[in-house]
Coordinates of N, CA, C and O in Angstrom, one line a residue:
X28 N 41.8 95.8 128.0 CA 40.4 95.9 127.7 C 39.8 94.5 127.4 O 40.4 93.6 126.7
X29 N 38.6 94.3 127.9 CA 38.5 92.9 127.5 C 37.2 93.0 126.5 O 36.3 93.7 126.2
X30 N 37.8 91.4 126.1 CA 36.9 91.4 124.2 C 35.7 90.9 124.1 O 35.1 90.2 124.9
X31 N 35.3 91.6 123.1 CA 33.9 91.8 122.9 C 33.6 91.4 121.6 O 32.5 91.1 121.2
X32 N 34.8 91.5 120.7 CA 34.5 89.9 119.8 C 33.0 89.1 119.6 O 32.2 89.1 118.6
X33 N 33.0 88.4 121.1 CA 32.1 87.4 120.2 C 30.5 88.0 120.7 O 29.7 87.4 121.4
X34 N 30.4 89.3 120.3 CA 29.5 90.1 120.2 C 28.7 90.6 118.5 O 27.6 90.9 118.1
X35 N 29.9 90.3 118.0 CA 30.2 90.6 116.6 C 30.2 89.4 115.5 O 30.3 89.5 114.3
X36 N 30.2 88.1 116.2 CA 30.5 87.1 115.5 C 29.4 86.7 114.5 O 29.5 86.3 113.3
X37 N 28.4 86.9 115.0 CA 26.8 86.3 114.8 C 26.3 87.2 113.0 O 25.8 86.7 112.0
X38 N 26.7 88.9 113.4 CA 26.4 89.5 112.5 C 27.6 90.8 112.7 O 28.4 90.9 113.7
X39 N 27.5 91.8 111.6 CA 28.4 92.7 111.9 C 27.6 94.1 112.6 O 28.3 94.8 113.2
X40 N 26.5 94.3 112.4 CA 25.8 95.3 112.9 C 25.0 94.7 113.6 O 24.3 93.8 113.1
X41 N 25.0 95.1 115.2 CA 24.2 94.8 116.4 C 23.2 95.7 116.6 O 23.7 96.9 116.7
X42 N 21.9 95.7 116.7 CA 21.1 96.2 117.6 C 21.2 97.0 118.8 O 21.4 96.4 119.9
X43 N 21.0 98.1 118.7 CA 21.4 98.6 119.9 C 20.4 99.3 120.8 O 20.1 100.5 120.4
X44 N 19.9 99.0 121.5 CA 18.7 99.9 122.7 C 19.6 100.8 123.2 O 20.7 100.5 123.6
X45 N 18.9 102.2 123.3 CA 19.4 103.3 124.3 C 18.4 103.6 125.4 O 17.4 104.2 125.1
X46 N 18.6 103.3 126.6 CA 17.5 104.0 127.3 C 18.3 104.6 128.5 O 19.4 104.4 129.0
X47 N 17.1 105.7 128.9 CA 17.6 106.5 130.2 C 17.7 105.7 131.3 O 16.8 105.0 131.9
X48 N 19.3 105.9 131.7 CA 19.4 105.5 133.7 C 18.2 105.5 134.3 O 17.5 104.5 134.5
X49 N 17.9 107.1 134.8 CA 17.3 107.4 135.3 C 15.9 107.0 135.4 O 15.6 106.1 136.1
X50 N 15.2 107.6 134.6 CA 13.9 107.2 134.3 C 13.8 105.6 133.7 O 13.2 104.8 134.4
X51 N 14.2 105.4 132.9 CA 13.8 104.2 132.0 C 13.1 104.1 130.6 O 12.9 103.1 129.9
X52 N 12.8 105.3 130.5 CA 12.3 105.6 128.9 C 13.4 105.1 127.8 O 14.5 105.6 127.7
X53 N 12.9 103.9 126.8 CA 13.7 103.7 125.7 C 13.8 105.2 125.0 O 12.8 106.0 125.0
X54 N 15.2 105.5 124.5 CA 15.2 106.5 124.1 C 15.2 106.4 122.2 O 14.5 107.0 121.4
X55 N 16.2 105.5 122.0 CA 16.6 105.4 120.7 C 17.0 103.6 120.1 O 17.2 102.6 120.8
X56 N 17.1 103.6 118.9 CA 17.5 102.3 118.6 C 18.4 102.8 117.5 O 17.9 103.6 116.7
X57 N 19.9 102.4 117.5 CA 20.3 102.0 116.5 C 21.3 100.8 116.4 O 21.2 99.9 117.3
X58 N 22.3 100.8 115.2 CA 23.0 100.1 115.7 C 24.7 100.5 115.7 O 25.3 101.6 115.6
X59 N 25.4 98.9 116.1 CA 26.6 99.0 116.6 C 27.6 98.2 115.8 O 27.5 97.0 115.6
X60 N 28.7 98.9 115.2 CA 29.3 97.4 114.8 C 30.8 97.6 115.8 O 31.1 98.7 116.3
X61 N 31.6 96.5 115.8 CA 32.8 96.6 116.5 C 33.3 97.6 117.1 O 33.3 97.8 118.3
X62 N 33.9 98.5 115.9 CA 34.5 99.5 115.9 C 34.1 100.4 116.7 O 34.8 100.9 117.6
X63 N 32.4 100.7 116.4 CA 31.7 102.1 117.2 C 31.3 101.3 118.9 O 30.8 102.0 119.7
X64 N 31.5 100.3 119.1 CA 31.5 99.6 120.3 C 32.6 99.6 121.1 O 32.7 99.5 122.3
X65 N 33.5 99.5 120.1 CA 35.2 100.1 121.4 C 35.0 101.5 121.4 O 34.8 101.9 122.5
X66 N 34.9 102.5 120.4 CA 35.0 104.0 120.5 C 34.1 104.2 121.5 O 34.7 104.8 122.4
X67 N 32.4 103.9 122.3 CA 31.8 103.8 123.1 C 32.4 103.4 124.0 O 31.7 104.0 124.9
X68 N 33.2 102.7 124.7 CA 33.4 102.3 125.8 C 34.6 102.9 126.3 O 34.6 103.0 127.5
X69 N 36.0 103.5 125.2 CA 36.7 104.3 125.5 C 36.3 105.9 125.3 O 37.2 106.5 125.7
X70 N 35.3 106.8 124.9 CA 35.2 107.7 125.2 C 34.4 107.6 126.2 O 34.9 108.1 127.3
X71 N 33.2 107.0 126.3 CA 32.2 107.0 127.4 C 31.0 107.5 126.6 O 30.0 107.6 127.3
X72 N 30.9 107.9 125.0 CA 29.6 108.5 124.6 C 29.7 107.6 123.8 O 30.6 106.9 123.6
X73 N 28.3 107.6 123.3 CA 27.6 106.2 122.6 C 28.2 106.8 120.9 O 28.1 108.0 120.4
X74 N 28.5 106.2 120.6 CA 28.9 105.9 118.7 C 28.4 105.0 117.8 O 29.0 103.9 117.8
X75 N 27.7 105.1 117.2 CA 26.8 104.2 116.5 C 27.9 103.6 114.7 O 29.0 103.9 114.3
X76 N 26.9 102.7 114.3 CA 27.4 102.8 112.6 C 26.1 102.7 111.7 O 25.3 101.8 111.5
X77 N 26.0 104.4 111.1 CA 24.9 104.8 110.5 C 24.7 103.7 109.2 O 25.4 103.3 108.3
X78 N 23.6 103.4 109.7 CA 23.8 102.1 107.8 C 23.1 103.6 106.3 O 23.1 103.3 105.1
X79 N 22.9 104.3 106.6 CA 22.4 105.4 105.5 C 23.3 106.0 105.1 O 23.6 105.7 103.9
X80 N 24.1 106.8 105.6 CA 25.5 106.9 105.7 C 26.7 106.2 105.2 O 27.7 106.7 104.6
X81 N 26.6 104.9 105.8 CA 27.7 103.9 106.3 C 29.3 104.5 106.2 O 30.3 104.6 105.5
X82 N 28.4 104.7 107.9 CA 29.9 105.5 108.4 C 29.3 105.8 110.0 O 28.2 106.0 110.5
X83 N 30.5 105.8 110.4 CA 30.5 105.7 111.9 C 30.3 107.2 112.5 O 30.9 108.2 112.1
X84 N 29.1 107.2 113.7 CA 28.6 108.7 114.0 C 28.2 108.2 115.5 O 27.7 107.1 115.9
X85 N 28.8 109.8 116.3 CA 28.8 109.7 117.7 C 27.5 110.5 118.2 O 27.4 111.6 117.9
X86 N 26.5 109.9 118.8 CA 25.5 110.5 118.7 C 25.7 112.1 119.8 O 26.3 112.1 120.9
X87 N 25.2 113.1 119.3 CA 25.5 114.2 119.8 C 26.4 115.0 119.5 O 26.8 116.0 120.1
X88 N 27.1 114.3 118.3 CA 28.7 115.1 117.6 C 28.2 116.3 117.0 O 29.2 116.9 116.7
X89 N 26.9 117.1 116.4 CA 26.8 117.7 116.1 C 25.7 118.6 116.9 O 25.9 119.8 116.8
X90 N 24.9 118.3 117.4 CA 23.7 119.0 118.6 C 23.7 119.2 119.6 O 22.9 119.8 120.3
X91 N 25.4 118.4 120.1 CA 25.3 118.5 121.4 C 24.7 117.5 122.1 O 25.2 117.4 123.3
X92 N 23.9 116.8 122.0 CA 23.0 116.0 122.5 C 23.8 114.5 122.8 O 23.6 113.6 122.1
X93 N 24.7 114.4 123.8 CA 25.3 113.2 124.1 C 24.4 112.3 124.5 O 23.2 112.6 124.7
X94 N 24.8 111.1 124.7 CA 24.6 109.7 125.3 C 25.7 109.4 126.1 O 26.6 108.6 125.7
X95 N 25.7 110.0 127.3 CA 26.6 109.5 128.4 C 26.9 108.3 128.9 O 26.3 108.1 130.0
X96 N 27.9 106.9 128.4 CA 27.3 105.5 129.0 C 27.1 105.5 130.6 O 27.8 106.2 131.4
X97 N 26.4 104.9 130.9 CA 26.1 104.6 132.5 C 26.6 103.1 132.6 O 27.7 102.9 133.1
X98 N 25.5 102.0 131.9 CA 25.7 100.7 132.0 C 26.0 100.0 130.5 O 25.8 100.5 129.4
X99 N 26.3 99.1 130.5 CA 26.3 98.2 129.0 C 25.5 96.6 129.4 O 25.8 96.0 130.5
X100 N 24.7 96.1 128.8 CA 24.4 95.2 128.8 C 24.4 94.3 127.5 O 24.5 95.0 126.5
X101 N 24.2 93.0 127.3 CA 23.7 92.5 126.6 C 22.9 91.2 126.2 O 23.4 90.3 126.8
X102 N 22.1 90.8 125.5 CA 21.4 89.6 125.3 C 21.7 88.7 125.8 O 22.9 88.4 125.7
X103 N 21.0 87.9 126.2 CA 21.2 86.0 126.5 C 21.8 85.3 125.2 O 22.4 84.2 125.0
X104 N 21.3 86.1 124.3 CA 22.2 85.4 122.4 C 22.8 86.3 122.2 O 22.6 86.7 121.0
X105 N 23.7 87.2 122.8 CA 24.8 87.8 122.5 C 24.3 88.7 121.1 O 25.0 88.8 120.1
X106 N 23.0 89.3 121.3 CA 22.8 89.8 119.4 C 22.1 90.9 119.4 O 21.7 91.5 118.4
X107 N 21.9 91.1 120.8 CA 21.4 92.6 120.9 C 22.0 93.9 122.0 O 22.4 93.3 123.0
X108 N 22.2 94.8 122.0 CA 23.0 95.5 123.0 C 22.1 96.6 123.7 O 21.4 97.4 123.1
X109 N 22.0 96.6 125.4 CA 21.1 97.6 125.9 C 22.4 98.5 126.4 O 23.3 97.8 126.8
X110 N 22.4 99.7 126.5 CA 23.4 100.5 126.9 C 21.7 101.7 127.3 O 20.7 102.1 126.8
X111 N 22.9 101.5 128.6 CA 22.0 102.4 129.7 C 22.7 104.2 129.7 O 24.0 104.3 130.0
X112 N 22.0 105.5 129.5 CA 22.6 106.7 129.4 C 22.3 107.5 130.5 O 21.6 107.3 131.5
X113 N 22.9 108.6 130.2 CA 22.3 110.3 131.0 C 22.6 110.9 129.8 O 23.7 111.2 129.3
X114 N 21.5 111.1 129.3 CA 21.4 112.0 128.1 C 21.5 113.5 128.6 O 21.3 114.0 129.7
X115 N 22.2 114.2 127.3 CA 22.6 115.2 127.1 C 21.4 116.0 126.5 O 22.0 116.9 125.9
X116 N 20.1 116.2 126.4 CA 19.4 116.7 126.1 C 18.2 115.6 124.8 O 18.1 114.4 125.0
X117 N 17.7 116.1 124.3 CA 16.5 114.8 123.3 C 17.3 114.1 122.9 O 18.4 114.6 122.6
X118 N 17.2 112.7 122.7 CA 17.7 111.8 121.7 C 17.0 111.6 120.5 O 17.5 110.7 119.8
X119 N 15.7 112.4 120.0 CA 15.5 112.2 118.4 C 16.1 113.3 118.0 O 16.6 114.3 118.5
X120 N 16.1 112.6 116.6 CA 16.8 114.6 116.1 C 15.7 115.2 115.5 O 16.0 116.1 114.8
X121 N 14.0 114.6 115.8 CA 12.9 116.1 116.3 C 12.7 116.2 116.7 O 11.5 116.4 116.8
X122 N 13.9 116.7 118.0 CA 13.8 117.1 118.9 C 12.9 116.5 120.4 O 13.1 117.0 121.6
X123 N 12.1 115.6 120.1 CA 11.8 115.0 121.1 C 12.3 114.0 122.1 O 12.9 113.1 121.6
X124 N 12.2 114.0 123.1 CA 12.8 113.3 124.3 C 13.7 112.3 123.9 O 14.9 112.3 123.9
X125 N 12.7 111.2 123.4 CA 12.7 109.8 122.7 C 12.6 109.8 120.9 O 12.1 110.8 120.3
X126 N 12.9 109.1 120.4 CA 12.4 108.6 119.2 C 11.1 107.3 118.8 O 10.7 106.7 117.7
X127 N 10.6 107.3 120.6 CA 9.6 106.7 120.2 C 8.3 107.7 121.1 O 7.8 107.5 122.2
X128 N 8.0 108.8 120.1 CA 7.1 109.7 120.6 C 5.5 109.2 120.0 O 4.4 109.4 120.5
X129 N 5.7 108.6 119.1 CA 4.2 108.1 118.5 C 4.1 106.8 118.6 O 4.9 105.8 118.4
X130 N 2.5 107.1 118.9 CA 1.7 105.8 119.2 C 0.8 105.1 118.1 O 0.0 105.9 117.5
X131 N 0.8 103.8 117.8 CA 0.1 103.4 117.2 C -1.1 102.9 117.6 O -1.0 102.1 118.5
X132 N -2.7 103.2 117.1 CA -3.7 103.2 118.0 C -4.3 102.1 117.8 O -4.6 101.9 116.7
X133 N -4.5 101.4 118.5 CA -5.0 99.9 118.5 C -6.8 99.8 118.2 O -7.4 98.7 118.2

């Protein structure tokens, strides 16, 4: 497997963008630390590290609602992570598509 270390060097929780393959809709943001960044790349579903919680959670372990990885990317400063999906159904947990359903009105 190759290392991903100096992904983690900078801080221990990375930023993480989820958006759909397909479409391109950002779906969700959280983040990632080491740990839930190998468990993602060896199961293939996205695994986050809840800071509310603090504890590590696979998104869709309970709703069903996976994050299928497609792609992984990340920043030109190594300090943010875009991981590209085929979602398993909404990625908020109100149910909506996205977690970015509301607009702020200018």
């Amino acid at each position: 497997m190759k290392d991903y270390s100096f992904l983690f060097k900078k801080q221990q929780l990375v930023p993480t963008i989820v958006q759909d393959d397909t479409t391109g809709k950002v779906l969700m943001l959280a983040y990632m630390n080491a740990e839930s960044f190998g468990l993602t790349i060896e199961s293939g579903k996205c695994t986050f590290f809840s800071r509310s919680r603090n504890k590590l959670w696979c998104k869709g372990e309970t709703s069903g609602h996976f994050m299928l990885v497609k792609h992984i990317y990340y920043d030109c400063d190594c300090d943010t992570i875009l991981i590209k999906v085929d979602p398993v159904g909404p990625a908020c947990h109100t149910g909506n598509e996205t977690c970015f359903y509301r607009e702020w009105e200018l």
